[in-house]
PDB file of C-alpha atoms and ligand atoms in Angstrom:
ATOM      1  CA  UNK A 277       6.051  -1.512  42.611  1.00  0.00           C
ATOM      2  CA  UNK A 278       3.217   1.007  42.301  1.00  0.00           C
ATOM      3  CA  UNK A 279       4.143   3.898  44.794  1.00  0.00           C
ATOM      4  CA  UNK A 280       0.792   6.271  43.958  1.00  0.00           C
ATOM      5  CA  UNK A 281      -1.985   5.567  42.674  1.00  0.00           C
ATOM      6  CA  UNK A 282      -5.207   8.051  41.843  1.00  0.00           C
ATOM      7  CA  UNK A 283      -8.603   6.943  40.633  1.00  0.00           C
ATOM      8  CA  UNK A 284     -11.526   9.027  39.510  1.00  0.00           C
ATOM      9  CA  UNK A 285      -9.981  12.107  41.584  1.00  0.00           C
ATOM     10  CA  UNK A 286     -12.122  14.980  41.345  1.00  0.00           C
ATOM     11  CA  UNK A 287     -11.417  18.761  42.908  1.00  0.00           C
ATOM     12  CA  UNK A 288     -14.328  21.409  42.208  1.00  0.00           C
ATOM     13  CA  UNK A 289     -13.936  24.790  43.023  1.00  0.00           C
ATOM     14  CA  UNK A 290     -17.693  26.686  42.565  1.00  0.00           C
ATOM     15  CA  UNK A 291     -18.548  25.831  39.297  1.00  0.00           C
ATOM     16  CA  UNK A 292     -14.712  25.199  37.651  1.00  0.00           C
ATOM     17  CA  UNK A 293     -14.008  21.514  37.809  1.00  0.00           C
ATOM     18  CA  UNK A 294     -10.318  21.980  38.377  1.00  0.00           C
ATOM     19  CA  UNK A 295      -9.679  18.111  38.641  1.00  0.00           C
ATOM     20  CA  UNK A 296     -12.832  15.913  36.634  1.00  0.00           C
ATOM     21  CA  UNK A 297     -11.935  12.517  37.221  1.00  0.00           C
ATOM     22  CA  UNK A 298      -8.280  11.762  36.678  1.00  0.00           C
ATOM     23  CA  UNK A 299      -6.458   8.539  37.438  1.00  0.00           C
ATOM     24  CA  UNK A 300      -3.174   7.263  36.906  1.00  0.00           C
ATOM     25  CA  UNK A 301      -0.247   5.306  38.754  1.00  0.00           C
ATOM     26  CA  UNK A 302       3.543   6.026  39.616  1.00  0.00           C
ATOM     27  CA  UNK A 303       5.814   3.462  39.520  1.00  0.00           C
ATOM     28  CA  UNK A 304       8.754   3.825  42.151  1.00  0.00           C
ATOM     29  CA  UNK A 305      11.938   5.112  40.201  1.00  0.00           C
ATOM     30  CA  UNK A 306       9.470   6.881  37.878  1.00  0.00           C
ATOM     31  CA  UNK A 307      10.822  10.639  36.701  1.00  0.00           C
ATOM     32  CA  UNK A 308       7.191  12.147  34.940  1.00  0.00           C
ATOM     33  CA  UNK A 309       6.209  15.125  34.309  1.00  0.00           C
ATOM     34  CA  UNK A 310       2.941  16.336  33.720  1.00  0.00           C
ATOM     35  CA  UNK A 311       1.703  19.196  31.399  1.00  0.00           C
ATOM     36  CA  UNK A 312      -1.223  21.285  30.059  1.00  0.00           C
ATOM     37  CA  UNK A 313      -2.340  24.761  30.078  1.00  0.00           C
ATOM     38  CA  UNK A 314      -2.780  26.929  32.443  1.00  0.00           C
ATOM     39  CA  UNK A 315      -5.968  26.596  35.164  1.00  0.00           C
ATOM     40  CA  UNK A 316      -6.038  22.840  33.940  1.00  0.00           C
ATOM     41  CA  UNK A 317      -5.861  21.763  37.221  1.00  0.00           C
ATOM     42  CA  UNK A 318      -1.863  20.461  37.443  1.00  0.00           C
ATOM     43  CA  UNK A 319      -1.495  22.259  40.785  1.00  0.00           C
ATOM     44  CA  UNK A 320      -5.033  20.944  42.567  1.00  0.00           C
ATOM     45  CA  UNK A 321      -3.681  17.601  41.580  1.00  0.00           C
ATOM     46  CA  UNK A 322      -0.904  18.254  43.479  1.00  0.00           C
ATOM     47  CA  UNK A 323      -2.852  19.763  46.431  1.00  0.00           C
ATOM     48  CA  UNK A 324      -4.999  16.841  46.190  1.00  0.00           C
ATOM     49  CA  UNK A 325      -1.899  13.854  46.490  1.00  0.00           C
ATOM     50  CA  UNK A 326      -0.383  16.060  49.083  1.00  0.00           C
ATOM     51  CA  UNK A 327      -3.597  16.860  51.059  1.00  0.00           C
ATOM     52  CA  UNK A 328      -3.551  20.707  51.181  1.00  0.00           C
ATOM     53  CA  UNK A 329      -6.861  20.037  49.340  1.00  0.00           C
ATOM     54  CA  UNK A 330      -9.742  18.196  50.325  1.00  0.00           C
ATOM     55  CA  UNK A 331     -11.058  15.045  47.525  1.00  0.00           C
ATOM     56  CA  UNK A 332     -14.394  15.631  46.394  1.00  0.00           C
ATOM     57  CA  UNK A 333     -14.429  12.147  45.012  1.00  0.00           C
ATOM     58  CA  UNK A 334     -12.179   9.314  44.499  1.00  0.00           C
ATOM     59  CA  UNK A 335      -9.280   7.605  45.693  1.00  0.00           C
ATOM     60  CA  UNK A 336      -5.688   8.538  46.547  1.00  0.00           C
ATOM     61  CA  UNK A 337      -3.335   5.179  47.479  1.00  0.00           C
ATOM     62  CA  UNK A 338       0.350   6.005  48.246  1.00  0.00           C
ATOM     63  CA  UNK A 339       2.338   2.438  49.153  1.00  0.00           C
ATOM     64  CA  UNK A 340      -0.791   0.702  49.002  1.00  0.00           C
ATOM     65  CA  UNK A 341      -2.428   2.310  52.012  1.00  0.00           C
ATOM     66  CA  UNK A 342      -5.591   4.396  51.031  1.00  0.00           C
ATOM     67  CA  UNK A 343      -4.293   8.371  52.389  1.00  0.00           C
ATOM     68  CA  UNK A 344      -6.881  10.287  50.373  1.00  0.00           C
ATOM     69  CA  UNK A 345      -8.424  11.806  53.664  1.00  0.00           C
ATOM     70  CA  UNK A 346      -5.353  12.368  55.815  1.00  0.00           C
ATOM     71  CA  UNK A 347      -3.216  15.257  56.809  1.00  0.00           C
ATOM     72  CA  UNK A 348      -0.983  16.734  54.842  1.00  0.00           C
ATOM     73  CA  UNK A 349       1.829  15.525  57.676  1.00  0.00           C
ATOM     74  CA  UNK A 350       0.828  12.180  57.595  1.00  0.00           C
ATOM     75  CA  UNK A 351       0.972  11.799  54.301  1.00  0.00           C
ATOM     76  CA  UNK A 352       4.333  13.902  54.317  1.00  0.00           C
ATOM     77  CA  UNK A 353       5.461  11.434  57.149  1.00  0.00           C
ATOM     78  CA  UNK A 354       4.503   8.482  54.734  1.00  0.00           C
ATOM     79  CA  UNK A 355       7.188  10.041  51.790  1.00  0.00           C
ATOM     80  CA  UNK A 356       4.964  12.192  50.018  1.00  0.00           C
ATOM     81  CA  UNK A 357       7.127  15.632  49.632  1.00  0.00           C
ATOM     82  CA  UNK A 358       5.885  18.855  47.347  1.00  0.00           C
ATOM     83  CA  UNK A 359       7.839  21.690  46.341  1.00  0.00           C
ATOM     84  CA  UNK A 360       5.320  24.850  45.319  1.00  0.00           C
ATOM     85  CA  UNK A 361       5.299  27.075  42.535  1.00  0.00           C
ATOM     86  CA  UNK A 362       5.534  30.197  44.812  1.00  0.00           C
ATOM     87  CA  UNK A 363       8.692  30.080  47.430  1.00  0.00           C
ATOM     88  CA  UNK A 364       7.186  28.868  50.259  1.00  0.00           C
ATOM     89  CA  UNK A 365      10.644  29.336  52.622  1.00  0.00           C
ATOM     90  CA  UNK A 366      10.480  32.084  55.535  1.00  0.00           C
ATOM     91  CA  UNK A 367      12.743  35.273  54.351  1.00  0.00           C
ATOM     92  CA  UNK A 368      13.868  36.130  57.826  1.00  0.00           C
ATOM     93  CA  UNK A 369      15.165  33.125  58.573  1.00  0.00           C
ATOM     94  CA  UNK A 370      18.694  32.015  57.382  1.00  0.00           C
ATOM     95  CA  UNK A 371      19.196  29.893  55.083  1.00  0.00           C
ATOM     96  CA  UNK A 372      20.419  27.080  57.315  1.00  0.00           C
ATOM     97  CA  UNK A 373      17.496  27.564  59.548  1.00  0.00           C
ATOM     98  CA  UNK A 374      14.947  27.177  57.230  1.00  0.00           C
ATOM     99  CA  UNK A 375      16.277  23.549  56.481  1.00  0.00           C
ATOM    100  CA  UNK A 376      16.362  22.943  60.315  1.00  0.00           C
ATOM    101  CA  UNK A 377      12.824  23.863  60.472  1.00  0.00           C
ATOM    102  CA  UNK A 378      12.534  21.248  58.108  1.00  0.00           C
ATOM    103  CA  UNK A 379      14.310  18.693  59.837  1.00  0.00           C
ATOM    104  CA  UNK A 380      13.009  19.451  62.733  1.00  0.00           C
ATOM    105  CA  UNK A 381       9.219  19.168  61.319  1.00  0.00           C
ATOM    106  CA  UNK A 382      10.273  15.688  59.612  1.00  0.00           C
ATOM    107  CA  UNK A 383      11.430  14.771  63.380  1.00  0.00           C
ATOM    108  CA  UNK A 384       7.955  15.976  64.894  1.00  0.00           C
ATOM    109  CA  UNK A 385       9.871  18.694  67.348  1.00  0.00           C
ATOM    110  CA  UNK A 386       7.780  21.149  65.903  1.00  0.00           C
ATOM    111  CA  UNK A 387       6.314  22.460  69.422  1.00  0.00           C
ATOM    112  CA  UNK A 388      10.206  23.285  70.874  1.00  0.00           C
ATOM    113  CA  UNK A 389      11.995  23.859  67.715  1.00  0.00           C
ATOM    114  CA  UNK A 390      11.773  27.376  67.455  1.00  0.00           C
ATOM    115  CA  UNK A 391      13.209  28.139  70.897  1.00  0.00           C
ATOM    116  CA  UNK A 392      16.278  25.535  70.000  1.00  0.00           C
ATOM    117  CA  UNK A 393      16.689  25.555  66.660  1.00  0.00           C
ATOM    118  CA  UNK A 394      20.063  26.684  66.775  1.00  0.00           C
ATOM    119  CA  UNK A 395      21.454  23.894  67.667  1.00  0.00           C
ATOM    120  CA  UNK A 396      19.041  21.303  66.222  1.00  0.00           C
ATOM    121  CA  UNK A 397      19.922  19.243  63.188  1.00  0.00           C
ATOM    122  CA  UNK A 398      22.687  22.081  62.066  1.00  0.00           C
ATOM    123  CA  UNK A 399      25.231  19.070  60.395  1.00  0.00           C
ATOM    124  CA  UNK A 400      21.849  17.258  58.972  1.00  0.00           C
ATOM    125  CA  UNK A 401      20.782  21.023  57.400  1.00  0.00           C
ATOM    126  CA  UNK A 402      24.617  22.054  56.402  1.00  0.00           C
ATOM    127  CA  UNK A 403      24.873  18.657  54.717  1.00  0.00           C
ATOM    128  CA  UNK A 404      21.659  19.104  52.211  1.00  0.00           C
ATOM    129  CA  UNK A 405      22.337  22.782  51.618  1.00  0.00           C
ATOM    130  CA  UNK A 406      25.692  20.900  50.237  1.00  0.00           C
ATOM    131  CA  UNK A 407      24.008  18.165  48.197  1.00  0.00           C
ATOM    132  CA  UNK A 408      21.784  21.006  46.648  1.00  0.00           C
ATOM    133  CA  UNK A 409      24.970  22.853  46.288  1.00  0.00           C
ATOM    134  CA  UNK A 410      24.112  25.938  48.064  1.00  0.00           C
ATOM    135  CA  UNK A 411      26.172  25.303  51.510  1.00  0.00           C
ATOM    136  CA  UNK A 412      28.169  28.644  50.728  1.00  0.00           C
ATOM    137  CA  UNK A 413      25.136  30.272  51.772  1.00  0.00           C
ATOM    138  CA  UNK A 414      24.064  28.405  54.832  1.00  0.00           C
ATOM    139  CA  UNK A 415      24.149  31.737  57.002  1.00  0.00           C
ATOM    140  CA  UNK A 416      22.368  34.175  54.779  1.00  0.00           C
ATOM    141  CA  UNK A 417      18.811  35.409  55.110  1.00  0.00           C
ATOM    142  CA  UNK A 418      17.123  33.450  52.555  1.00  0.00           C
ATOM    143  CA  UNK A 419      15.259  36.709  51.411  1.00  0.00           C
ATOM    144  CA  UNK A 420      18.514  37.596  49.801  1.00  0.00           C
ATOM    145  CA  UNK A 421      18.894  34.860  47.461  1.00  0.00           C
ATOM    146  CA  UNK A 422      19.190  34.892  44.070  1.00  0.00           C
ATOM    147  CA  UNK A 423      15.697  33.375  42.023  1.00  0.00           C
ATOM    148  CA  UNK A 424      17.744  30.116  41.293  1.00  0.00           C
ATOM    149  CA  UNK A 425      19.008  29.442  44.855  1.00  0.00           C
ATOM    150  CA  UNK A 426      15.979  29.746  46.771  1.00  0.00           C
ATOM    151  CA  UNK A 427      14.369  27.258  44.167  1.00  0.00           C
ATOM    152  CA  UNK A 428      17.637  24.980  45.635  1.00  0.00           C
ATOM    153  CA  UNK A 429      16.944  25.598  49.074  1.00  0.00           C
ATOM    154  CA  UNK A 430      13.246  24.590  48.920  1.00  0.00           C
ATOM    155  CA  UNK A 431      14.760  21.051  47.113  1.00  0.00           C
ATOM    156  CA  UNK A 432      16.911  21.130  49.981  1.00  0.00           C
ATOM    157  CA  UNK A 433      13.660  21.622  52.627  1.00  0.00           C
ATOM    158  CA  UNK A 434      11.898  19.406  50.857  1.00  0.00           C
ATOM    159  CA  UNK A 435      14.417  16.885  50.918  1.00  0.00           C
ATOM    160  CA  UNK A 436      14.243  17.235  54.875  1.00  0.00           C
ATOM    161  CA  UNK A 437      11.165  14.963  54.614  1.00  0.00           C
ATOM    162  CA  UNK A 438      13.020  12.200  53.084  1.00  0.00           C
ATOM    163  CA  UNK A 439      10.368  11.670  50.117  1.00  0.00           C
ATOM    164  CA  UNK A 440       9.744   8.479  48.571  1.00  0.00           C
ATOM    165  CA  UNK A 441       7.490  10.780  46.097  1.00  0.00           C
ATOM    166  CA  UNK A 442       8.425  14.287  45.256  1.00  0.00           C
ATOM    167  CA  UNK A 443       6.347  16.907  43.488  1.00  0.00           C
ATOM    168  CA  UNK A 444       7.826  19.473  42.134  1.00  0.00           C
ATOM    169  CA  UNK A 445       5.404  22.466  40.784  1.00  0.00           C
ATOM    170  CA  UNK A 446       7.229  24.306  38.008  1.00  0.00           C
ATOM    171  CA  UNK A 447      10.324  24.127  39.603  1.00  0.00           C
ATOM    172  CA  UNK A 448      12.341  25.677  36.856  1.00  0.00           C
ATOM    173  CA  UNK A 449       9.772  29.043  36.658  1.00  0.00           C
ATOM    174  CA  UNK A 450      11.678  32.186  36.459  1.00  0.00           C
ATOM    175  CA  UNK A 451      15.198  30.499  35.378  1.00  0.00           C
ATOM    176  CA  UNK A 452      17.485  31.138  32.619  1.00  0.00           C
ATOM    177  CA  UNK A 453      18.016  28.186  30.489  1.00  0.00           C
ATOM    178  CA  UNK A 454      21.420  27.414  31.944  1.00  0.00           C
ATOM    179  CA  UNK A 455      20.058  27.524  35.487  1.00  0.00           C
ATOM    180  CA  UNK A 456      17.225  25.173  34.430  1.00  0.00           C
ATOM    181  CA  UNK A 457      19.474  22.502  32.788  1.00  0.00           C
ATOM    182  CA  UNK A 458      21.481  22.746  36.289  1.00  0.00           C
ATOM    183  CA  UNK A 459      19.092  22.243  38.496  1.00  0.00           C
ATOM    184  CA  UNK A 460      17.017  19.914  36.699  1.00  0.00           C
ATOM    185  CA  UNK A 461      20.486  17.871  35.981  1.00  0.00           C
ATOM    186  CA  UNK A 462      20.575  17.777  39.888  1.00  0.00           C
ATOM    187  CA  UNK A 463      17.188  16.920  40.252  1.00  0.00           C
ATOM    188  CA  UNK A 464      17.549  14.011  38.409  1.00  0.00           C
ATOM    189  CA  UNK A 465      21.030  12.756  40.162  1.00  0.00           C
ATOM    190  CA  UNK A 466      19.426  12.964  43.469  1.00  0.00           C
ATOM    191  CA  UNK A 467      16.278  11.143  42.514  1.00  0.00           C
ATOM    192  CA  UNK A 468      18.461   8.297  40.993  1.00  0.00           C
ATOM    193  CA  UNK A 469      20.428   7.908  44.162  1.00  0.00           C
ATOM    194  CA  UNK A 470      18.620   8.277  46.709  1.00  0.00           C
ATOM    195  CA  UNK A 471      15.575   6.336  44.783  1.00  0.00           C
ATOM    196  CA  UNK A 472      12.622   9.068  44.929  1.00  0.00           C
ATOM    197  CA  UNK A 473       9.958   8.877  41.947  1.00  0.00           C
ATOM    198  CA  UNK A 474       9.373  12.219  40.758  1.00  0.00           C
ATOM    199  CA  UNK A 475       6.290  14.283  39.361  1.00  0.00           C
ATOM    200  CA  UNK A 476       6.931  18.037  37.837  1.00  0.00           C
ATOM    201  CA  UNK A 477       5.370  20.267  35.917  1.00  0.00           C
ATOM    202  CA  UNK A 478       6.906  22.481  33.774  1.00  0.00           C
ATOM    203  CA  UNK A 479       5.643  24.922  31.157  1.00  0.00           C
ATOM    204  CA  UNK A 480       9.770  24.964  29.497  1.00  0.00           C
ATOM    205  CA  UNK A 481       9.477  21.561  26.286  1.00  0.00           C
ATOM    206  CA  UNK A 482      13.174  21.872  26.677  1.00  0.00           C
ATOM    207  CA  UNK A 483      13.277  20.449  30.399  1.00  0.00           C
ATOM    208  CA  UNK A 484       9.974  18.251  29.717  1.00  0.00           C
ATOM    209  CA  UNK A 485      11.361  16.318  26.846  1.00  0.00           C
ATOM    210  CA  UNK A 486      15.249  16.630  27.886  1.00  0.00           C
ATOM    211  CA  UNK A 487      14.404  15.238  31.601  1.00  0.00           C
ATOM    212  CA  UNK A 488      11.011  13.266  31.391  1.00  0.00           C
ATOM    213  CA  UNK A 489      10.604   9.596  30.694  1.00  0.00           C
ATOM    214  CA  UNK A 490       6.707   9.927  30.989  1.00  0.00           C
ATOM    215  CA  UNK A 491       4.257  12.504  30.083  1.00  0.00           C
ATOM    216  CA  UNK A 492       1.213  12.942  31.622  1.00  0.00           C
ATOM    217  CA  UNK A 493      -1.035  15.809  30.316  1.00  0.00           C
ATOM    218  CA  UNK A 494      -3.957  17.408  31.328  1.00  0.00           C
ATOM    219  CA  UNK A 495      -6.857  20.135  30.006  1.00  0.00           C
ATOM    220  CA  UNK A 496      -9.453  21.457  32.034  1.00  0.00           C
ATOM    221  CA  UNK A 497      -9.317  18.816  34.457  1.00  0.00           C
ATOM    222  CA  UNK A 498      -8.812  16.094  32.468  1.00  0.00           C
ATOM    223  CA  UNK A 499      -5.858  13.432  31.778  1.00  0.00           C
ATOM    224  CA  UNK A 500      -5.851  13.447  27.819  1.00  0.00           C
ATOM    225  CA  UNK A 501      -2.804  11.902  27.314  1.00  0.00           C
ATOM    226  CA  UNK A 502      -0.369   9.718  29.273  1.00  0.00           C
ATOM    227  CA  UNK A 503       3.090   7.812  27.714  1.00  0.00           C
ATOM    228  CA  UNK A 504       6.372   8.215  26.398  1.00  0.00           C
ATOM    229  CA  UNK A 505       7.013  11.742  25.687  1.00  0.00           C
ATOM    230  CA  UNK A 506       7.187  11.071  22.085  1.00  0.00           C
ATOM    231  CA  UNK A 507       4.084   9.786  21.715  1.00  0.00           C
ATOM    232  CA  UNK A 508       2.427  12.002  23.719  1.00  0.00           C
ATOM    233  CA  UNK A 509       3.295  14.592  21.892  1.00  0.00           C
ATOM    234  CA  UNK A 510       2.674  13.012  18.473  1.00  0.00           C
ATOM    235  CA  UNK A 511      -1.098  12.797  19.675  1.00  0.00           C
ATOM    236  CA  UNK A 512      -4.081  15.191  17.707  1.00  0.00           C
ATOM    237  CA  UNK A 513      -5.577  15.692  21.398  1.00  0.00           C
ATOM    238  CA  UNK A 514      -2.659  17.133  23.021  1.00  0.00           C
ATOM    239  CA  UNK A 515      -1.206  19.062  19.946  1.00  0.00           C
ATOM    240  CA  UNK A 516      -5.130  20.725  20.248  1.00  0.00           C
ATOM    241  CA  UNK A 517      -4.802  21.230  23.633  1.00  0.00           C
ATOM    242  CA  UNK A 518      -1.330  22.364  24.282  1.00  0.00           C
ATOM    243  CA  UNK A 519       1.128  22.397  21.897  1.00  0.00           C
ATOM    244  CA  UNK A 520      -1.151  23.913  19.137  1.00  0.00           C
ATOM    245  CA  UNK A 521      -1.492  26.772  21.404  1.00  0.00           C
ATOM    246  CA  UNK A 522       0.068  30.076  19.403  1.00  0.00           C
TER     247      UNK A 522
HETATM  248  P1  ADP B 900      -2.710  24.763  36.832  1.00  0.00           P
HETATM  249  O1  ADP B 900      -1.803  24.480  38.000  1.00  0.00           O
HETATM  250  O2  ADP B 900      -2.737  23.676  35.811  1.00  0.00           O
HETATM  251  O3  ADP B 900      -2.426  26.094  36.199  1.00  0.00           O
HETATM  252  P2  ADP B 900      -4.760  25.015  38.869  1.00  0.00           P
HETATM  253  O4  ADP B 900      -4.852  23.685  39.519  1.00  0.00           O
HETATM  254  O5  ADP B 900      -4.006  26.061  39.579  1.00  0.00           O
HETATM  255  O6  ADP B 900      -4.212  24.845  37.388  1.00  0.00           O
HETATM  256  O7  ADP B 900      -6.225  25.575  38.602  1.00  0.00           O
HETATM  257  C1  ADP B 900      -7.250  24.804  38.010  1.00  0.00           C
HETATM  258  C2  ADP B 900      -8.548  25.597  38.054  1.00  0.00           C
HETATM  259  O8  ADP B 900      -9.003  25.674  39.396  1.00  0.00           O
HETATM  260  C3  ADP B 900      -8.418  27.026  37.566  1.00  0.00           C
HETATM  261  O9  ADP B 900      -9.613  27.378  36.918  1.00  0.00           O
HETATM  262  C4  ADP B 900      -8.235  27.805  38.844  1.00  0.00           C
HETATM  263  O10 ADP B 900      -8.679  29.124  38.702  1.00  0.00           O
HETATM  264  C5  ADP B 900      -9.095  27.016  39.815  1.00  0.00           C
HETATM  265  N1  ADP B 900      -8.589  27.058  41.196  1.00  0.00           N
HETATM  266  C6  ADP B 900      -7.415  26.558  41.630  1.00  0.00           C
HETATM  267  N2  ADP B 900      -7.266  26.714  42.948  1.00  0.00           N
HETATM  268  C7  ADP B 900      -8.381  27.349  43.376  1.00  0.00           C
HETATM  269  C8  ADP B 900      -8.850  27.803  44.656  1.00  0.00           C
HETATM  270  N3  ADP B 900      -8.126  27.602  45.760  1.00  0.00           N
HETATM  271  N4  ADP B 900     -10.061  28.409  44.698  1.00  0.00           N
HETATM  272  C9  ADP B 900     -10.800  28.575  43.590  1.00  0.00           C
HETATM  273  N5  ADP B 900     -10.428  28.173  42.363  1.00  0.00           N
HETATM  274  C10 ADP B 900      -9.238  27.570  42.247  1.00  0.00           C
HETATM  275 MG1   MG B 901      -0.164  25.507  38.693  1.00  0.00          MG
END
């Protein structure tokens, strides 16, 4: 079953086409990741499936309804989840809260939420902070975790949505090697059980080609390559484009 679909997207920003006309489809179950350089657009294309930016032109399709011009909640609420290359989780608020929030946002209690939170959805939260494996740290301020557990905790809030699709922007950045394999290795186990098709990008070839079963890479807006990660990267265009890079 095709669970997103994109056709002739296109995202300019002034005169930089960030996103010239790209198309593809996800399959549900798919694990993909998609590549290129940096400023050729990966992130807009995110913006654009997830709605924090507007389509200049063509056609967004998520479970066969047409969302390219709704909200970023309602296309949340449909199973569309991101995770962003900057932490987006608020420091001051424990780490258990901050999934809460989540919960609570996924629930639409968003207006009374803050003034309850306490006691809202505290077994749901303590429960994902576990399956992300950072439940140790449930009552911490999540400005004092470590690089590699905040990067768990915003799986964890994005989780809270209960995507069909995640998209994960360079979700490894900033890791060790060993921290990468670990969360990418729990990535990957959650996706398989709980049946969510995954998108990432990643800069690191160890995690594309050790996790990816599909390739999709762009340059300056443009998909030039889309496969099996071996023949992707066995392509003239993309060894120009990316991997011929020094
Ligand atoms: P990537 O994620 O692949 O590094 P981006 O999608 O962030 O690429 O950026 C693609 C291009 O669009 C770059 O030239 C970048 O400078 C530009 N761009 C991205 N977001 C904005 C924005 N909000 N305003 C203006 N230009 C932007
Ligand atoms: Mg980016």
């Amino acid at each position: 079953m095709t669970l997103l679909r994109v056709a002739a997207v296109e995202k300019r920003f002034g005169g930089v086409r960030a996103v010239d006309g790209v198309s593809f489809a996800l399959a549900a179950g798919e694990f993909a990741a998609l590549i290129g350089p940096n400023g050729a657009g990966k992130s807009t294309l995110f913006a654009l499936v997830a709605g924090h930016q507007a389509l200049d032109a063509g056609r967004v399709e998520f479970a066969g309804r047409d969302i390219g011009r709704a909200m970023p909640v309602e296309r949340a609420r449909a199973g569309i989840g991101r995770t962003f290359q900057t932490a987006a989780a608020f420091a001051s608020m424990t780490v258990r809260q901050n999934v809460q929030l989540a919960l609570a946002a996924h629930a639409g209690e968003l207006r009374h939420a803050w003034k309850t939170l306490a006691d809202r959805h505290a077994e749901a939260a303590q429960a994902l902070l576990g399956q992300v494996g950072i439940a140790a740290l449930a009552a911490r301020p999540a400005a004092d975790l470590a690089y590699a557990d905040l990067k768990r905790l915003e799986l964890a809030i994005a989780l809270a949505g209960v995507p069909r699709l995640l998209l994960m922007d360079e979700p490894t950045a900033g890791m060790a090697a060993g921290e990468r394999t670990a969360l990418m290795d729990l990535v990957a186990s959650i996706a398989a059980d709980q049946g969510i098709t995954v998108l990432f990008t990643e800069h690191g070839m160890d995690v594309v080609f050790g996790y990816a079963r599909r390739l999709l890479v762009m340059s300056r807006g443009r998909l030039i390559a889309d496969g099996p990660p071996a023949e992707v990267r066995a392509q003239p265009a993309v060894q120009a484009a990316y991997f011929g890079e020094p």
